[in-house]
Short mmCIF file of C-alpha atoms in Angstrom, two decimals:
data_model
loop_
_atom_site.label_atom_id
_atom_site.label_comp_id
_atom_site.label_asym_id
_atom_site.label_seq_id
_atom_site.Cartn_x
_atom_site.Cartn_y
_atom_site.Cartn_z
CA MET L 1 57.91 131.04 11.11
CA LEU L 2 58.38 132.67 14.99
CA LYS L 3 55.42 134.92 14.69
CA GLN L 4 52.78 132.23 13.51
CA VAL L 5 54.18 129.80 16.57
CA GLY L 6 54.16 132.73 19.15
CA ALA L 7 50.22 133.15 18.15
CA VAL L 8 49.04 130.26 17.87
CA GLY L 9 51.34 129.61 21.64
CA GLY L 10 49.10 133.11 21.76
CA ALA L 11 46.04 131.27 20.74
CA VAL L 12 46.37 128.27 23.31
CA ALA L 13 47.04 129.96 26.18
CA ILE L 14 43.78 132.31 26.07
CA ALA L 15 42.13 129.36 25.38
CA LEU L 16 43.68 127.95 28.41
CA CYS L 17 42.70 130.89 30.33
CA TRP L 18 39.29 131.27 28.85
CA PRO L 19 37.28 129.31 32.00
CA LEU L 20 39.08 131.16 34.35
CA ALA L 21 37.71 134.30 33.07
CA THR L 22 34.59 133.10 31.95
CA GLY L 23 34.58 131.64 35.45
CA GLN L 24 34.59 134.88 36.83
CA ILE L 25 31.87 136.11 34.59
CA GLY L 26 30.18 133.74 35.63
CA GLU L 27 30.11 134.01 39.67
CA GLN L 28 30.28 137.99 38.89
CA VAL L 29 26.32 136.84 37.67
CA TYR L 30 25.25 134.77 40.05
CA GLN L 31 26.32 137.06 42.77
CA ASP L 32 24.69 140.24 41.57
CA THR L 33 21.69 138.33 40.72
CA VAL L 34 21.23 137.22 44.38
CA GLY L 35 21.93 140.37 45.27
CA GLN L 36 19.73 142.20 42.89
CA TYR L 37 16.69 139.32 44.15
CA GLU L 38 13.51 140.97 45.68
CA ASN L 39 10.26 139.00 46.50
CA PRO L 40 8.15 139.87 49.05
CA TYR L 41 7.63 136.57 49.99
CA LEU L 42 11.10 135.55 51.03
CA THR L 43 15.00 135.96 50.55
CA ILE L 44 17.74 135.25 48.30
CA SER L 45 21.58 134.79 49.65
CA ASN L 46 25.16 133.64 48.62
CA GLU L 47 26.60 130.74 51.51
CA SER L 48 28.99 129.88 49.49
CA TYR L 49 30.27 130.10 46.06
CA ASP L 50 33.85 127.86 45.39
CA ARG L 51 35.18 128.75 42.10
CA GLY L 52 37.32 126.23 39.91
CA TYR L 53 38.36 125.74 36.63
CA LEU L 54 36.57 124.26 34.31
CA SER L 55 33.36 124.10 37.16
CA SER L 56 32.30 125.62 40.20
CA ASP L 57 30.04 124.62 42.79
CA ALA L 58 27.57 127.35 44.77
CA VAL L 59 24.94 127.22 47.07
CA SER L 60 22.51 129.37 47.84
CA ARG L 61 20.21 130.16 50.78
CA ILE L 62 16.84 130.04 50.39
CA GLU L 63 14.57 131.50 54.09
CA ILE L 64 10.98 132.71 53.81
CA LYS L 65 9.97 135.99 55.05
CA GLU L 66 8.92 136.49 59.04
CA GLU L 67 5.51 137.64 57.80
CA TRP L 68 4.78 134.05 55.64
CA LYS L 69 7.18 131.78 58.29
CA PRO L 70 3.65 130.92 60.28
CA VAL L 71 2.08 129.63 57.27
CA PHE L 72 5.04 126.91 56.64
CA GLU L 73 5.61 126.14 60.52
CA ASP L 74 2.25 125.41 60.57
CA GLU L 75 2.22 122.74 57.86
CA GLY L 76 6.01 121.01 59.36
CA LEU L 77 7.51 122.36 56.68
CA PRO L 78 11.11 124.18 57.12
CA THR L 79 11.55 128.04 56.46
CA VAL L 80 15.18 127.95 55.50
CA TRP L 81 15.90 125.96 52.00
CA HIS L 82 18.29 125.72 50.05
CA LEU L 83 19.91 125.53 45.68
CA HIS L 84 22.93 123.85 45.09
CA HIS L 85 24.38 124.85 42.03
CA LYS L 86 27.10 122.75 39.55
CA VAL L 87 28.54 124.82 37.38
CA GLU L 88 29.87 124.75 33.66
CA HIS L 89 32.98 127.03 32.56
CA GLY L 90 32.68 127.64 28.80
CA ILE L 91 34.41 128.84 25.74
CA MET L 92 31.10 131.38 25.54
CA LYS L 93 28.98 130.34 28.22
CA VAL L 94 28.75 130.03 31.32
CA THR L 95 26.03 126.73 32.08
CA SER L 96 24.87 125.78 35.59
CA SER L 97 22.30 123.36 36.77
CA SER L 98 20.45 122.97 40.03
CA GLU L 99 18.87 120.94 42.54
CA LEU L 100 16.44 122.03 45.68
CA VAL L 101 18.62 120.32 48.83
CA LEU L 102 15.68 118.27 50.53
CA ASP L 103 15.95 118.36 54.71
CA GLU L 104 16.25 115.13 55.88
CA ASN L 105 13.55 114.71 57.60
CA LEU L 106 11.28 115.86 54.34
CA LYS L 107 13.35 113.47 52.18
CA PRO L 108 10.77 110.15 53.12
CA TYR L 109 8.14 112.36 51.76
CA ALA L 110 9.86 113.31 48.31
CA ASP L 111 11.42 109.13 48.22
CA SER L 112 7.28 107.98 48.49
CA MET L 113 6.02 111.14 45.99
CA TRP L 114 8.72 111.88 42.98
CA GLY L 115 10.78 108.48 43.63
CA LYS L 116 14.37 107.57 45.39
CA ASP L 117 17.12 109.91 45.56
CA VAL L 118 14.93 112.11 42.66
CA ALA L 119 15.12 116.03 43.00
CA PRO L 120 11.37 118.08 43.51
CA ILE L 121 12.62 120.61 41.64
CA SER L 122 15.79 120.85 39.02
CA PHE L 123 16.58 124.30 37.34
CA THR L 124 19.38 124.79 34.40
CA SER L 125 20.16 128.17 32.82
CA SER L 126 23.04 128.95 30.63
CA THR L 127 24.80 132.31 30.51
CA ALA L 128 26.00 134.32 27.51
CA LEU L 129 28.74 136.22 27.68
CA ASN L 130 26.63 139.38 26.96
CA GLY L 131 24.47 138.20 29.99
CA LYS L 132 21.33 137.16 28.26
CA THR L 133 20.52 133.56 30.09
CA ASP L 134 18.11 131.43 28.87
CA PHE L 135 16.70 129.07 31.80
CA ASN L 136 14.97 125.79 32.27
CA ILE L 137 12.47 125.26 35.59
CA THR L 138 11.23 121.76 36.11
CA LEU L 139 8.88 120.37 38.55
CA ASN L 140 9.26 116.46 38.12
CA PRO L 141 6.53 114.26 37.65
CA MET L 142 5.04 112.79 40.99
CA ASN L 143 2.82 109.38 41.51
CA PHE L 144 2.19 108.68 45.20
CA LYS L 145 -0.35 107.33 47.11
CA ASN L 146 -1.03 106.95 50.87
CA ASP L 147 -3.19 103.99 52.65
CA LEU L 148 -5.48 106.53 53.80
CA GLY L 149 -6.71 106.34 49.72
CA ALA L 150 -4.81 109.89 48.68
CA LYS L 151 -3.29 110.35 44.73
CA ALA L 152 -1.36 112.60 43.69
CA ASP L 153 -0.73 111.74 39.31
CA ILE L 154 1.04 114.67 38.14
CA LYS L 155 2.87 115.33 34.46
CA ALA L 156 6.02 117.11 34.60
CA LEU L 157 5.60 120.90 34.71
CA VAL L 158 8.15 122.94 32.55
CA PHE L 159 9.08 126.68 32.70
CA GLU L 160 11.36 127.86 30.62
CA GLY L 161 12.51 131.62 29.26
CA THR L 162 15.03 134.22 28.05
CA ILE L 163 16.10 136.64 30.37
CA ASP L 164 18.55 140.02 29.41
CA THR L 165 20.77 141.75 31.98
CA LYS L 166 18.28 144.23 32.13
CA GLY L 167 15.57 142.32 33.61
CA ALA L 168 14.15 142.02 30.22
CA GLY L 169 12.64 138.47 28.83
CA GLU L 170 9.92 135.90 27.98
CA PHE L 171 8.96 132.65 29.32
CA ARG L 172 6.40 129.59 28.81
CA TYR L 173 4.88 126.54 31.45
CA ASN L 174 2.78 123.60 30.27
CA LEU L 175 1.78 121.49 32.44
CA PRO L 176 -0.04 118.71 29.93
CA GLU L 177 -2.00 116.92 33.24
CA ALA L 178 -2.55 116.61 36.97
CA THR L 179 -4.94 114.13 38.91
CA ILE L 180 -5.36 114.73 42.73
CA ILE L 181 -7.70 112.85 44.25
CA THR L 182 -8.17 113.37 48.30
CA THR L 183 -9.16 111.42 50.87
CA ALA L 184 -12.59 113.41 51.37
CA ASP L 185 -12.97 110.93 47.60
CA GLU L 186 -13.39 114.44 45.80
CA ALA L 187 -10.32 113.93 42.66
CA MET L 188 -9.78 117.33 40.74
CA THR L 189 -8.37 116.35 36.58
CA LEU L 190 -6.88 119.34 35.78
CA THR L 191 -5.98 118.85 31.89
CA GLY L 192 -3.55 121.13 29.03
CA LEU L 193 -2.44 123.81 30.70
CA LYS L 194 -0.48 126.51 29.33
CA GLY L 195 1.42 129.82 29.77
CA SER L 196 3.44 132.09 28.37
CA GLY L 197 4.82 136.32 28.74
CA LYS L 198 6.74 138.94 27.56
CA GLY L 199 8.21 141.53 29.36
CA LYS L 200 10.07 143.44 32.64
CA LEU L 201 8.99 143.52 35.86
CA ASP L 202 9.06 146.34 37.22
CA GLY L 203 8.14 146.84 41.37
CA GLN L 204 4.77 146.03 41.55
CA PHE L 205 3.93 146.05 38.07
CA TRP L 206 4.50 143.10 34.98
CA ILE L 207 5.26 145.73 31.89
CA GLY L 208 4.13 143.43 29.45
CA SER L 209 1.58 141.08 28.74
CA GLN L 210 1.01 137.59 30.14
CA ASP L 211 -1.56 134.47 29.22
CA VAL L 212 -3.11 131.22 30.29
CA SER L 213 -4.97 128.90 28.60
CA LEU L 214 -6.53 125.46 30.24
CA GLN L 215 -8.37 122.59 27.66
CA HIS L 216 -10.06 121.49 31.22
CA VAL L 217 -10.39 121.12 34.72
CA SER L 218 -13.36 119.63 36.66
CA PHE L 219 -14.17 118.85 40.58
CA LYS L 220 -16.24 115.24 41.75
CA ASP L 221 -17.23 114.77 44.50
CA LEU L 222 -16.53 111.04 43.57
CA SER L 223 -18.91 109.66 46.59
CA SER L 224 -22.31 111.58 44.95
CA ASP L 225 -20.72 111.75 41.38
CA LYS L 226 -21.16 115.00 41.73
CA SER L 227 -18.97 117.04 39.82
CA VAL L 228 -18.19 121.13 38.20
CA GLU L 229 -16.58 121.25 35.20
CA VAL L 230 -14.90 124.02 32.74
CA ASP L 231 -13.65 123.60 29.18
CA ASN L 232 -11.48 126.38 27.66
CA VAL L 233 -10.27 128.60 29.85
CA GLU L 234 -8.22 132.03 28.18
CA LEU L 235 -6.61 134.53 30.26
CA ALA L 236 -4.92 137.60 28.78
CA MET L 237 -3.33 140.57 30.62
CA ASN L 238 -1.50 143.13 28.49
CA ASN L 239 0.26 146.38 30.38
CA VAL L 240 1.41 149.13 28.43
CA LEU L 241 3.40 152.09 29.23
CA ALA L 242 2.97 155.94 27.34
CA GLN L 243 4.48 159.23 27.49
CA SER L 244 1.88 162.24 28.34
CA ALA L 245 1.29 163.92 25.42
CA SER L 246 1.31 167.28 27.17
CA SER L 247 5.13 165.61 28.84
CA GLU L 248 7.70 167.61 29.78
CA GLU L 249 8.85 164.98 32.93
CA PRO L 250 8.68 161.86 31.19
CA LYS L 251 9.35 159.90 33.97
CA ALA L 252 6.58 161.83 36.04
CA ASP L 253 4.19 161.52 33.22
CA GLN L 254 4.03 157.72 32.24
CA LEU L 255 0.86 156.19 32.06
CA LEU L 256 -0.38 152.97 32.52
CA THR L 257 -2.95 151.07 30.19
CA ASN L 258 -4.13 147.53 31.69
CA THR L 259 -6.15 144.91 30.06
CA ASN L 260 -7.24 141.88 31.31
CA MET L 261 -10.01 139.53 29.12
CA MET L 262 -11.47 136.24 30.58
CA SER L 263 -13.14 133.71 29.11
CA ILE L 264 -15.09 130.54 29.19
CA ASP L 265 -16.29 127.95 27.03
CA LYS L 266 -17.82 126.17 29.54
CA ILE L 267 -19.40 125.53 32.45
CA VAL L 268 -21.03 122.54 34.23
CA SER L 269 -22.44 123.39 38.20
CA LEU L 270 -22.52 121.14 40.69
CA GLU L 271 -26.43 120.44 40.19
CA GLY L 272 -25.80 120.38 36.53
CA ARG L 273 -26.87 123.37 34.98
CA GLU L 274 -24.83 124.13 31.87
CA TYR L 275 -23.58 127.57 31.65
CA ARG L 276 -21.52 129.05 28.31
CA ASP L 277 -19.31 131.47 26.37
CA PHE L 278 -18.08 133.68 29.54
CA ARG L 279 -16.73 136.72 28.24
CA PHE L 280 -15.10 139.90 30.91
CA ASN L 281 -12.83 141.95 29.39
CA VAL L 282 -12.43 145.04 31.71
CA SER L 283 -9.93 147.49 31.18
CA PHE L 284 -8.30 150.91 33.44
CA ALA L 285 -6.05 153.49 31.11
CA ASP L 286 -4.31 156.47 31.47
CA LEU L 287 -3.40 155.33 34.97
CA ASN L 288 -1.13 157.59 36.39
CA TYR L 289 2.07 155.80 36.50
CA PRO L 290 4.23 156.96 39.61
CA ALA L 291 0.93 156.97 41.61
CA ILE L 292 0.51 153.60 41.10
CA SER L 293 3.75 152.80 41.85
CA ARG L 294 3.06 154.18 45.40
CA LEU L 295 0.51 153.28 46.11
CA GLY L 296 1.79 149.19 44.89
CA ASN L 297 4.72 149.99 47.42
CA MET L 298 2.62 151.03 50.27
CA ALA L 299 0.35 147.63 49.57
CA GLU L 300 3.66 145.23 50.53
CA ASP L 301 4.53 147.87 53.70
CA LEU L 302 1.20 148.30 54.59
CA ASN L 303 -0.13 146.65 58.65
CA GLU L 304 -3.40 146.68 59.89
CA GLN L 305 -2.76 149.32 62.05
CA ILE L 306 -1.57 152.13 59.57
CA THR L 307 0.09 155.26 60.48
CA PRO L 308 -1.06 158.86 60.14
CA GLU L 309 2.78 159.48 57.81
CA GLN L 310 1.24 156.00 56.12
CA ALA L 311 -2.12 157.39 55.49
CA GLU L 312 -0.79 160.97 54.64
CA GLU L 313 1.49 159.39 51.19
CA ALA L 314 -1.65 156.93 50.16
CA ALA L 315 -3.47 160.10 49.72
CA LEU L 316 -1.61 162.68 47.99
CA ALA L 317 -0.61 158.99 45.84
CA LEU L 318 -4.77 159.07 45.49
CA ASP L 319 -4.47 162.96 44.80
CA LEU L 320 -1.46 162.41 41.64
CA LEU L 321 -3.75 159.59 40.56
CA VAL L 322 -7.69 161.82 40.51
CA ALA L 323 -5.73 165.12 39.50
CA LYS L 324 -4.77 163.64 36.45
CA GLY L 325 -7.63 161.97 35.06
CA LEU L 326 -8.35 157.81 34.74
CA LYS L 327 -10.74 155.72 32.39
CA PHE L 328 -12.04 152.16 33.44
CA SER L 329 -14.62 150.61 31.32
CA ILE L 330 -15.87 146.90 31.16
CA ASP L 331 -16.21 146.11 27.27
CA ASP L 332 -17.61 143.16 27.68
CA LEU L 333 -19.48 140.76 31.03
CA SER L 334 -21.61 138.46 29.37
CA ILE L 335 -22.93 134.28 29.77
CA VAL L 336 -25.36 131.88 28.31
CA THR L 337 -27.51 130.51 30.83
CA PRO L 338 -30.25 128.56 30.45
CA GLU L 339 -32.64 130.47 31.11
CA GLY L 340 -31.06 132.89 28.44
CA ASP L 341 -28.32 135.04 27.20
CA VAL L 342 -27.27 138.41 30.18
CA LYS L 343 -25.05 141.45 28.51
CA SER L 344 -24.19 143.88 29.81
CA ASN L 345 -20.18 146.82 29.33
CA LEU L 346 -20.07 149.74 31.85
CA ASN L 347 -17.30 152.86 31.00
CA MET L 348 -16.34 155.45 33.59
CA VAL L 349 -14.13 158.71 32.65
CA VAL L 350 -12.57 160.65 35.47
CA ALA L 351 -11.45 163.74 33.84
CA PRO L 352 -8.15 166.00 34.14
CA GLY L 353 -8.38 168.53 36.61
CA ILE L 354 -9.24 167.45 40.32
CA ALA L 355 -6.26 169.21 43.68
CA ARG L 356 -6.50 166.77 46.89
CA ALA L 357 -9.66 164.51 45.80
CA SER L 358 -9.02 163.02 49.02
CA GLN L 359 -10.11 165.73 51.28
CA ASN L 360 -13.00 165.89 49.11
CA LEU L 361 -14.49 162.71 47.15
CA ALA L 362 -17.32 164.35 46.03
CA GLN L 363 -15.25 166.53 43.50
CA VAL L 364 -14.54 162.81 41.85
CA ALA L 365 -18.58 163.09 41.06
CA GLU L 366 -18.37 166.87 39.03
CA LYS L 367 -15.61 165.55 36.51
CA LEU L 368 -17.33 161.19 36.66
CA THR L 369 -18.77 160.51 33.13
CA GLY L 370 -19.46 157.49 31.56
CA GLU L 371 -22.44 154.64 30.31
CA ILE L 372 -23.90 151.41 31.72
CA ASN L 373 -25.75 148.82 29.95
CA LEU L 374 -27.33 145.35 31.34
CA VAL L 375 -30.45 143.23 29.25
CA LEU L 376 -31.28 140.50 31.41
CA PRO L 377 -33.80 137.31 31.08
CA VAL L 378 -37.37 136.72 32.33
CA GLU L 379 -36.81 134.15 33.19
CA LEU L 380 -33.80 134.48 35.20
CA VAL L 381 -34.22 137.20 37.25
CA GLU L 382 -38.20 136.06 38.17
CA ALA L 383 -36.24 132.56 39.00
CA ASP L 384 -35.38 135.24 42.03
CA PRO L 385 -38.05 136.72 43.90
CA ALA L 386 -35.59 139.02 45.51
CA LEU L 387 -34.67 139.90 42.68
CA HIS L 388 -37.18 139.82 40.19
CA GLN L 389 -38.74 142.50 43.71
CA LYS L 390 -36.48 144.86 42.71
CA ALA L 391 -36.11 144.90 39.09
CA THR L 392 -40.58 145.40 39.20
CA MET L 393 -39.76 148.20 41.74
CA MET L 394 -37.41 149.34 38.67
CA GLU L 395 -39.58 149.06 35.58
CA GLN L 396 -42.58 150.97 38.06
CA ASN L 397 -40.09 153.91 38.18
CA ASP L 398 -39.03 154.10 34.44
CA ILE L 399 -34.70 152.76 35.62
CA ILE L 400 -35.52 149.59 33.39
CA THR L 401 -37.39 148.24 30.84
CA LYS L 402 -39.28 144.83 30.06
CA ASP L 403 -40.28 142.63 27.35
CA LYS L 404 -41.40 139.46 26.92
CA GLU L 405 -37.72 138.18 26.85
CA LYS L 406 -35.43 140.49 28.75
CA TYR L 407 -34.90 143.08 30.88
CA SER L 408 -33.20 146.03 29.72
CA LEU L 409 -30.69 148.87 31.65
CA HIS L 410 -29.44 151.80 29.60
CA MET L 411 -27.75 154.66 32.00
CA LYS L 412 -25.91 157.47 30.87
CA ILE L 413 -23.46 159.36 34.17
CA GLU L 414 -23.04 163.46 33.60
CA GLY L 415 -21.03 164.19 36.97
CA ASP L 416 -23.63 163.86 40.14
CA LYS L 417 -26.53 162.64 38.07
CA ILE L 418 -27.54 159.85 36.28
CA ILE L 419 -30.33 159.54 32.53
CA LEU L 420 -32.00 156.98 31.83
CA ALA L 421 -32.50 155.96 28.56
CA SER L 422 -36.03 157.37 29.64
CA GLY L 423 -34.44 161.32 29.19
CA ASP L 424 -35.35 161.31 33.54
CA GLN L 425 -32.42 162.73 35.79
CA LEU L 426 -31.63 160.30 39.13
CA PRO L 427 -28.94 161.99 41.08
CA LEU L 428 -25.48 160.39 40.80
CA ALA L 429 -26.22 158.66 45.05
CA MET L 430 -29.44 156.62 43.33
CA LEU L 431 -26.79 154.09 41.18
CA LEU L 432 -25.57 152.33 44.41
CA MET L 433 -28.88 152.26 46.40
CA LEU L 434 -30.49 150.59 42.85
CA PHE L 435 -27.52 148.15 42.89
CA MET L 436 -26.96 147.08 46.13
#
């Protein structure tokens, strides 16, 4: 009996003490998150953390970085913001809800757009003991109108997902509808914005997939009833890391493949012209990841005046990138115009083995191979006098061919020369001149 009572008493004691443990875990997760957060536009720091038994209060300080402060100051916006966090200590997890603390000068504007005492944005999260966190960020619905005729009716934008202790996770977001009317009597209407992603942010690059879809967006001049309409936009991006087959150093020989896809079902221009089935698929393959990462990190730090040290570092990264070889392709760039179908594709390969490319870019041409194909409707070409003149010149020189409906360009790239469909060869430098 005494053992049983002792066991029960121990269990009760653990249950009573556990919120203290989860409270400490919650504070550690918060401090680690704030300490490791990196962003090119702002910094986040902890201003206070008051940990209690069943709950805690924390305040985060968000400050815009120096180079971006003038953008906010010119608009009369604060460059320092605060988030208030209410943290609850559960048995198996820590939950928190956060709200933006508004500057007294901004509160009247927020009340007029979101409603009195309604927070513009809210953030909730739930962190399990293993560090996995579920989160939800909601930009609350906005309904605004002023005396000058400006209006905004925007439904709630919800962004939610999951992230683990290593920074990997997935997310999704949704904005059902938004309408904005400016004082210049212009209107934008957007419906069906959705997106998702899965992967991990590694320095400058998202390793994984992302996609965005938009059902409809229109831009209208209400005074003339002219508009631009776009239907069914799809965007997709995928970054994949792989190991070089001959790799002896896993990190040093990682290869990045980047693929991007865009499609639009219909575009109606301001003049009322209708374009359909726009497709754009572009990819980069076998990019040396350490070199790309170095160039990406440098791009963030570069000033208008590049120092000799920065120039040398960029040259070394470029040398490494080219030395390992790379591939670039536009698998499909096409659209249906009122005059007919436009179709094109391109692929280029720089073979590995080039040393010190930055000191002699002519070496790149020696290792370059590829192919270019382009089809343009005759009616579209002849509607533009400058384009028609250039096309006529290229046809006379057997660079392109023409039939009743279309102009066609087919050429291969081999080293420092281009080979036309006729078999004739031209210097590679001619390629740039042809497309200028």
